Amino acid sequence: MNWSNYHGHSHYCDGKGELEDYVKAALEIGMKTMGFSTHAPLPFKCLWTMNKEDLPTYRAEITRLQEKYKGQIQLYASLEVDYIPEVMSPNHKIIKQLNLDYTIGSVHFIDNFPDGTPFEADGSRQIFVDAIDQIFSGDEKKLVRRYYALMREMLTDTNPTILGHLDKIKIHNSPEMLFDENAPWYRDEVMQVLEILADRNIIMEINTRGIYKKKCDATYPSAWIVKEAKKKNIRVTINSDAHHPREITVCFDIAADMLREVGYRETFRLWNGDWEAIAL
Ligand SMILES: [Zn+2]
Ligand SMILES: [Zn+2]
């Protein structure tokens, strides 16, 4: 299979290994195109984002690798950028000035606790439960609705190339359910996200990390969402959200089977600078 992967981290943030280690791992399996997407810096203490001071080195390192491996693999520069209104976004000036090949827009934070601490939506279950009580007046629906509202705002206002892990918030439904993913209100929130992806031709990633990290038993997003996305002809790409070079294609076969089952016959890859369809 002709795999690609546009969502990978490294030692610059919370991943392991040099960027070049990911290139070597990719070459070993015959991958022809890959992108780097370290967590973009944030202006507050965060253990898993890169330091702002490292941005020039990160960008230069990718350019060096592009030159070194020319003719063997196409390498692309990106960042996984958080959307926090008025704080960070895929079209923030520090992101734009890097001249990236694409951006991944992800929602990891939803508003702040009363003491001002940003609420990390995919943090621990305890933090999630505390946030329901302290930020959303005990109503988990309000929290989930806010997550998707922020995602839609990000897609509409900041136009990322790829939407990162659409329904990652579902990790809090395992092992014990905190909100019902089959409820009409939940499905409606997701459908509104898909509308925007379709309208703006934004790529939806099929992210396998939840499966191999055993956070959930399905890709982000779940198969029913991918099925709805197919009806809207939303472009997809399979990503592993690798945090280690050995993770660059983990569970890709599961994602590809699911895509075929819901009717997809192609995914998208970056090739000579453009997104092009490639048969599944
Ligand atoms: Zn993420
Ligand atoms: Zn990531």
mmCIF file of C-alpha atoms and ligand atoms in Angstrom:
data_model
loop_
_atom_site.group_PDB
_atom_site.id
_atom_site.type_symbol
_atom_site.label_atom_id
_atom_site.label_comp_id
_atom_site.label_asym_id
_atom_site.label_seq_id
_atom_site.Cartn_x
_atom_site.Cartn_y
_atom_site.Cartn_z
ATOM 1 C CA MET A 1 0.000 0.000 0.000
ATOM 2 C CA ASN A 2 1.139 3.489 -0.869
ATOM 3 C CA TRP A 3 0.843 5.070 2.573
ATOM 4 C CA SER A 4 1.428 8.679 3.518
ATOM 5 C CA ASN A 5 1.258 10.376 6.923
ATOM 6 C CA TYR A 6 0.860 14.088 7.599
ATOM 7 C CA HIS A 7 0.414 14.026 11.352
ATOM 8 C CA GLY A 8 3.621 13.265 13.246
ATOM 9 C CA HIS A 9 5.342 14.758 16.264
ATOM 10 C CA SER A 10 8.982 14.601 17.437
ATOM 11 C CA HIS A 11 11.341 15.679 20.225
ATOM 12 C CA TYR A 12 10.407 19.289 19.444
ATOM 13 C CA CYS A 13 7.185 18.663 21.383
ATOM 14 C CA ASP A 14 5.969 15.581 23.250
ATOM 15 C CA GLY A 15 7.103 13.084 20.617
ATOM 16 C CA LYS A 16 10.229 10.936 20.654
ATOM 17 C CA GLY A 17 13.033 11.027 18.137
ATOM 18 C CA GLU A 18 14.587 13.384 15.627
ATOM 19 C CA LEU A 19 12.702 14.415 12.511
ATOM 20 C CA GLU A 20 15.264 12.439 10.536
ATOM 21 C CA ASP A 21 14.357 9.275 12.477
ATOM 22 C CA TYR A 22 10.832 9.599 11.097
ATOM 23 C CA VAL A 23 12.229 9.991 7.579
ATOM 24 C CA LYS A 24 14.341 6.856 7.989
ATOM 25 C CA ALA A 25 11.332 4.921 9.303
ATOM 26 C CA ALA A 26 9.294 6.133 6.328
ATOM 27 C CA LEU A 27 11.980 5.115 3.818
ATOM 28 C CA GLU A 28 12.191 1.673 5.360
ATOM 29 C CA ILE A 29 8.573 0.986 4.478
ATOM 30 C CA GLY A 30 8.775 2.680 1.088
ATOM 31 C CA MET A 31 6.724 5.745 1.988
ATOM 32 C CA LYS A 32 7.006 8.422 -0.692
ATOM 33 C CA THR A 33 5.440 11.452 0.984
ATOM 34 C CA MET A 34 5.219 12.555 4.621
ATOM 35 C CA GLY A 35 4.623 15.693 6.676
ATOM 36 C CA PHE A 36 5.852 16.890 10.077
ATOM 37 C CA SER A 37 3.301 18.427 12.421
ATOM 38 C CA THR A 38 4.810 19.264 15.774
ATOM 39 C CA HIS A 39 2.469 20.900 18.316
ATOM 40 C CA ALA A 40 2.657 24.649 17.709
ATOM 41 C CA PRO A 41 3.778 26.788 20.668
ATOM 42 C CA LEU A 42 1.273 28.264 23.105
ATOM 43 C CA PRO A 43 1.731 31.399 25.212
ATOM 44 C CA PHE A 44 1.175 29.556 28.488
ATOM 45 C CA LYS A 45 2.789 26.593 30.214
ATOM 46 C CA CYS A 46 1.970 23.410 28.315
ATOM 47 C CA LEU A 47 3.989 20.213 28.599
ATOM 48 C CA TRP A 48 3.279 18.911 25.120
ATOM 49 C CA THR A 49 3.817 21.904 22.840
ATOM 50 C CA MET A 50 7.094 23.106 21.336
ATOM 51 C CA ASN A 51 8.938 26.212 22.504
ATOM 52 C CA LYS A 52 8.417 29.287 20.391
ATOM 53 C CA GLU A 53 12.212 29.790 20.298
ATOM 54 C CA ASP A 54 12.600 26.451 18.487
ATOM 55 C CA LEU A 55 10.410 27.406 15.521
ATOM 56 C CA PRO A 56 13.246 28.656 13.254
ATOM 57 C CA THR A 57 15.356 25.555 13.967
ATOM 58 C CA TYR A 58 12.381 23.264 13.342
ATOM 59 C CA ARG A 59 11.591 24.954 10.030
ATOM 60 C CA ALA A 60 15.241 24.931 8.915
ATOM 61 C CA GLU A 61 15.629 21.271 9.866
ATOM 62 C CA ILE A 62 12.716 20.336 7.597
ATOM 63 C CA THR A 63 14.260 22.289 4.715
ATOM 64 C CA ARG A 64 17.555 20.495 5.274
ATOM 65 C CA LEU A 65 15.832 17.104 5.215
ATOM 66 C CA GLN A 66 13.846 18.009 2.101
ATOM 67 C CA GLU A 67 17.129 18.659 0.311
ATOM 68 C CA LYS A 68 18.935 15.647 1.725
ATOM 69 C CA TYR A 69 16.200 13.175 0.809
ATOM 70 C CA LYS A 70 15.131 14.721 -2.506
ATOM 71 C CA GLY A 71 14.257 11.995 -4.984
ATOM 72 C CA GLN A 72 13.619 9.463 -2.201
ATOM 73 C CA ILE A 73 10.695 10.957 -0.322
ATOM 74 C CA GLN A 74 8.723 14.195 -0.460
ATOM 75 C CA LEU A 75 8.734 15.908 2.934
ATOM 76 C CA TYR A 76 6.343 18.646 3.982
ATOM 77 C CA ALA A 77 6.416 21.237 6.752
ATOM 78 C CA SER A 78 3.472 21.731 9.028
ATOM 79 C CA LEU A 79 2.345 22.248 12.603
ATOM 80 C CA GLU A 80 -0.589 20.918 14.544
ATOM 81 C CA VAL A 81 -2.024 24.216 15.677
ATOM 82 C CA ASP A 82 -4.428 24.670 18.556
ATOM 83 C CA TYR A 83 -7.473 26.816 18.198
ATOM 84 C CA ILE A 84 -7.929 29.051 21.219
ATOM 85 C CA PRO A 85 -9.874 32.189 20.352
ATOM 86 C CA GLU A 86 -7.660 35.269 20.425
ATOM 87 C CA VAL A 87 -4.703 33.177 21.630
ATOM 88 C CA MET A 88 -3.667 30.744 18.881
ATOM 89 C CA SER A 89 -5.033 29.535 15.569
ATOM 90 C CA PRO A 90 -3.902 28.072 12.235
ATOM 91 C CA ASN A 91 -3.742 31.588 10.780
ATOM 92 C CA HIS A 92 -1.937 33.242 13.686
ATOM 93 C CA LYS A 93 0.924 35.441 12.481
ATOM 94 C CA ILE A 94 3.655 33.286 14.049
ATOM 95 C CA ILE A 95 2.279 30.340 12.073
ATOM 96 C CA LYS A 96 1.803 32.208 8.808
ATOM 97 C CA GLN A 97 5.322 33.597 8.738
ATOM 98 C CA LEU A 98 6.740 30.062 8.691
ATOM 99 C CA ASN A 99 5.482 29.429 5.176
ATOM 100 C CA LEU A 100 4.216 25.967 6.007
ATOM 101 C CA ASP A 101 3.033 23.550 3.322
ATOM 102 C CA TYR A 102 -0.194 22.878 5.225
ATOM 103 C CA THR A 103 -1.666 23.190 8.724
ATOM 104 C CA ILE A 104 -3.566 20.817 10.979
ATOM 105 C CA GLY A 105 -6.145 22.601 13.101
ATOM 106 C CA SER A 106 -7.053 20.837 16.352
ATOM 107 C CA VAL A 107 -9.155 21.661 19.374
ATOM 108 C CA HIS A 108 -7.457 20.526 22.583
ATOM 109 C CA PHE A 109 -8.581 23.345 24.878
ATOM 110 C CA ILE A 110 -12.095 24.459 25.760
ATOM 111 C CA ASP A 111 -12.301 27.709 27.730
ATOM 112 C CA ASN A 112 -10.810 28.190 31.206
ATOM 113 C CA PHE A 113 -11.460 27.027 34.745
ATOM 114 C CA PRO A 114 -12.604 29.771 37.151
ATOM 115 C CA ASP A 115 -8.975 30.207 38.281
ATOM 116 C CA GLY A 116 -7.925 30.927 34.700
ATOM 117 C CA THR A 117 -6.325 27.537 33.960
ATOM 118 C CA PRO A 118 -7.068 26.490 30.355
ATOM 119 C CA PHE A 119 -9.206 23.351 30.264
ATOM 120 C CA GLU A 120 -7.486 20.583 28.304
ATOM 121 C CA ALA A 121 -10.313 18.570 26.769
ATOM 122 C CA ASP A 122 -8.309 15.412 26.126
ATOM 123 C CA GLY A 123 -6.568 15.429 29.499
ATOM 124 C CA SER A 124 -7.480 13.150 32.374
ATOM 125 C CA ARG A 125 -10.990 11.995 33.140
ATOM 126 C CA GLN A 126 -10.835 13.859 36.451
ATOM 127 C CA ILE A 127 -10.064 17.144 34.714
ATOM 128 C CA PHE A 128 -12.947 16.491 32.324
ATOM 129 C CA VAL A 129 -15.373 15.782 35.171
ATOM 130 C CA ASP A 130 -14.142 18.872 37.051
ATOM 131 C CA ALA A 131 -14.678 20.976 33.933
ATOM 132 C CA ILE A 132 -18.262 19.766 33.580
ATOM 133 C CA ASP A 133 -18.914 20.983 37.129
ATOM 134 C CA GLN A 134 -16.829 24.109 37.242
ATOM 135 C CA ILE A 135 -17.164 25.525 33.714
ATOM 136 C CA PHE A 136 -20.374 24.022 32.336
ATOM 137 C CA SER A 137 -22.679 24.069 35.383
ATOM 138 C CA GLY A 138 -22.777 20.300 35.662
ATOM 139 C CA ASP A 139 -24.029 19.773 32.110
ATOM 140 C CA GLU A 140 -21.766 17.552 30.004
ATOM 141 C CA LYS A 141 -23.814 18.379 26.916
ATOM 142 C CA LYS A 142 -22.832 22.026 27.221
ATOM 143 C CA LEU A 143 -19.174 21.036 27.320
ATOM 144 C CA VAL A 144 -19.407 18.812 24.238
ATOM 145 C CA ARG A 145 -21.440 21.407 22.333
ATOM 146 C CA ARG A 146 -18.788 24.007 23.125
ATOM 147 C CA TYR A 147 -16.060 21.676 21.816
ATOM 148 C CA TYR A 148 -17.802 21.361 18.468
ATOM 149 C CA ALA A 149 -18.715 25.051 18.347
ATOM 150 C CA LEU A 150 -15.026 25.930 18.751
ATOM 151 C CA MET A 151 -14.131 23.435 16.053
ATOM 152 C CA ARG A 152 -16.606 25.033 13.642
ATOM 153 C CA GLU A 153 -15.331 28.493 14.501
ATOM 154 C CA MET A 154 -11.769 27.326 13.800
ATOM 155 C CA LEU A 155 -12.762 25.847 10.430
ATOM 156 C CA THR A 156 -14.755 28.886 9.369
ATOM 157 C CA ASP A 157 -12.468 31.633 10.620
ATOM 158 C CA THR A 158 -8.965 30.199 10.341
ATOM 159 C CA ASN A 159 -9.165 27.743 7.460
ATOM 160 C CA PRO A 160 -6.730 24.942 8.370
ATOM 161 C CA THR A 161 -5.773 22.529 5.590
ATOM 162 C CA ILE A 162 -6.640 19.474 7.687
ATOM 163 C CA LEU A 163 -9.010 19.062 10.614
ATOM 164 C CA GLY A 164 -7.295 17.085 13.386
ATOM 165 C CA HIS A 165 -9.010 14.183 15.204
ATOM 166 C CA LEU A 166 -12.611 15.386 14.837
ATOM 167 C CA ASP A 167 -14.267 13.451 17.677
ATOM 168 C CA LYS A 168 -11.315 12.945 20.023
ATOM 169 C CA ILE A 169 -13.539 14.097 22.877
ATOM 170 C CA LYS A 170 -15.097 10.624 22.781
ATOM 171 C CA ILE A 171 -12.099 9.253 24.705
ATOM 172 C CA HIS A 172 -14.051 10.244 27.808
ATOM 173 C CA ASN A 173 -16.711 7.672 26.934
ATOM 174 C CA SER A 174 -14.357 4.834 27.744
ATOM 175 C CA PRO A 175 -14.477 2.823 29.925
ATOM 176 C CA GLU A 176 -17.618 4.529 31.198
ATOM 177 C CA MET A 177 -19.932 6.670 29.061
ATOM 178 C CA LEU A 178 -20.136 10.372 29.928
ATOM 179 C CA PHE A 179 -22.248 11.494 26.958
ATOM 180 C CA ASP A 180 -24.251 9.671 24.313
ATOM 181 C CA GLU A 181 -22.638 9.700 20.862
ATOM 182 C CA ASN A 182 -25.875 8.327 19.372
ATOM 183 C CA ALA A 183 -28.088 11.084 20.746
ATOM 184 C CA PRO A 184 -29.634 13.380 18.110
ATOM 185 C CA TRP A 185 -28.101 16.505 19.667
ATOM 186 C CA TYR A 186 -24.599 14.959 19.418
ATOM 187 C CA ARG A 187 -25.058 13.821 15.847
ATOM 188 C CA ASP A 188 -26.341 17.247 14.944
ATOM 189 C CA GLU A 189 -23.207 18.921 16.342
ATOM 190 C CA VAL A 190 -21.014 16.615 14.261
ATOM 191 C CA MET A 191 -23.104 17.062 11.125
ATOM 192 C CA GLN A 192 -22.653 20.811 11.369
ATOM 193 C CA VAL A 193 -18.881 20.289 11.397
ATOM 194 C CA LEU A 194 -19.139 18.119 8.278
ATOM 195 C CA GLU A 195 -21.142 20.823 6.495
ATOM 196 C CA ILE A 196 -18.259 23.238 6.919
ATOM 197 C CA LEU A 197 -15.618 20.698 5.876
ATOM 198 C CA ALA A 198 -17.590 20.102 2.693
ATOM 199 C CA ASP A 199 -18.210 23.800 2.011
ATOM 200 C CA ARG A 200 -14.581 24.762 2.490
ATOM 201 C CA ASN A 201 -13.006 21.656 1.017
ATOM 202 C CA ILE A 202 -11.025 21.079 4.212
ATOM 203 C CA ILE A 203 -9.435 17.633 4.511
ATOM 204 C CA MET A 204 -10.652 15.397 7.341
ATOM 205 C CA GLU A 205 -7.962 13.184 8.807
ATOM 206 C CA ILE A 206 -8.694 9.600 9.752
ATOM 207 C CA ASN A 207 -6.563 9.445 12.877
ATOM 208 C CA THR A 208 -5.581 6.003 14.215
ATOM 209 C CA ARG A 209 -3.893 7.038 17.484
ATOM 210 C CA GLY A 210 -6.885 6.301 19.728
ATOM 211 C CA ILE A 211 -6.830 2.669 18.628
ATOM 212 C CA TYR A 212 -3.169 1.888 19.173
ATOM 213 C CA LYS A 213 -3.043 3.891 22.406
ATOM 214 C CA LYS A 214 -6.131 1.950 23.480
ATOM 215 C CA LYS A 215 -8.089 5.112 24.270
ATOM 216 C CA CYS A 216 -11.035 3.931 22.180
ATOM 217 C CA ASP A 217 -11.811 1.170 19.699
ATOM 218 C CA ALA A 218 -12.304 3.316 16.617
ATOM 219 C CA THR A 219 -10.534 5.932 14.552
ATOM 220 C CA TYR A 220 -11.092 9.654 15.098
ATOM 221 C CA PRO A 221 -13.658 10.142 13.718
ATOM 222 C CA SER A 222 -15.858 7.072 14.154
ATOM 223 C CA ALA A 223 -17.106 5.121 11.131
ATOM 224 C CA TRP A 224 -20.623 6.643 11.150
ATOM 225 C CA ILE A 225 -19.101 10.121 10.803
ATOM 226 C CA VAL A 226 -16.836 8.977 7.982
ATOM 227 C CA LYS A 227 -19.869 7.477 6.262
ATOM 228 C CA GLU A 228 -21.681 10.823 6.463
ATOM 229 C CA ALA A 229 -18.513 12.556 5.234
ATOM 230 C CA LYS A 230 -18.473 10.307 2.172
ATOM 231 C CA LYS A 231 -22.009 11.407 1.280
ATOM 232 C CA LYS A 232 -20.683 14.972 1.245
ATOM 233 C CA ASN A 233 -17.556 14.020 -0.724
ATOM 234 C CA ILE A 234 -15.264 15.293 1.987
ATOM 235 C CA ARG A 235 -11.618 14.565 1.214
ATOM 236 C CA VAL A 236 -9.811 12.318 3.699
ATOM 237 C CA THR A 237 -6.266 11.318 4.541
ATOM 238 C CA ILE A 238 -5.088 8.614 6.935
ATOM 239 C CA ASN A 239 -2.791 9.836 9.729
ATOM 240 C CA SER A 240 -1.349 8.123 12.776
ATOM 241 C CA ASP A 241 -0.553 11.165 14.942
ATOM 242 C CA ALA A 242 2.805 9.453 15.486
ATOM 243 C CA HIS A 243 4.773 10.364 18.587
ATOM 244 C CA HIS A 244 7.494 7.810 17.813
ATOM 245 C CA PRO A 245 9.099 6.859 14.464
ATOM 246 C CA ARG A 246 7.743 3.307 14.745
ATOM 247 C CA GLU A 247 4.190 4.696 14.855
ATOM 248 C CA ILE A 248 4.047 6.221 11.383
ATOM 249 C CA THR A 249 1.606 3.698 9.893
ATOM 250 C CA VAL A 250 0.130 1.947 12.934
ATOM 251 C CA CYS A 251 -3.413 0.656 12.352
ATOM 252 C CA PHE A 252 -3.539 2.163 8.839
ATOM 253 C CA ASP A 253 -4.988 -1.112 7.518
ATOM 254 C CA ILE A 254 -7.890 -0.792 9.974
ATOM 255 C CA ALA A 255 -8.544 2.774 8.844
ATOM 256 C CA ALA A 256 -8.328 1.804 5.156
ATOM 257 C CA ASP A 257 -10.758 -1.103 5.619
ATOM 258 C CA MET A 258 -13.214 1.185 7.379
ATOM 259 C CA LEU A 259 -12.920 3.778 4.602
ATOM 260 C CA ARG A 260 -13.608 1.144 1.949
ATOM 261 C CA GLU A 261 -16.577 -0.176 3.932
ATOM 262 C CA VAL A 262 -18.252 3.230 4.016
ATOM 263 C CA GLY A 263 -17.613 3.759 0.311
ATOM 264 C CA TYR A 264 -14.357 5.669 -0.015
ATOM 265 C CA ARG A 265 -12.212 4.613 -2.956
ATOM 266 C CA GLU A 266 -9.458 7.183 -2.567
ATOM 267 C CA THR A 267 -7.560 9.209 -0.002
ATOM 268 C CA PHE A 268 -5.533 12.385 -0.496
ATOM 269 C CA ARG A 269 -1.794 12.904 -0.377
ATOM 270 C CA LEU A 270 0.556 15.802 -0.974
ATOM 271 C CA TRP A 271 2.373 15.263 -4.212
ATOM 272 C CA ASN A 272 4.632 17.833 -5.838
ATOM 273 C CA GLY A 273 3.067 20.427 -3.579
ATOM 274 C CA ASP A 274 -0.577 19.700 -4.342
ATOM 275 C CA TRP A 275 -3.188 17.500 -2.715
ATOM 276 C CA GLU A 276 -4.040 14.699 -5.110
ATOM 277 C CA ALA A 277 -6.271 11.650 -4.899
ATOM 278 C CA ILE A 278 -4.701 8.241 -4.634
ATOM 279 C CA ALA A 279 -6.610 4.967 -4.919
ATOM 280 C CA LEU A 280 -7.266 3.131 -1.691
HETATM 281 ZN ZN ZN B 1 -3.968 16.635 18.659
HETATM 282 ZN ZN ZN B 2 -1.093 15.268 17.172
#
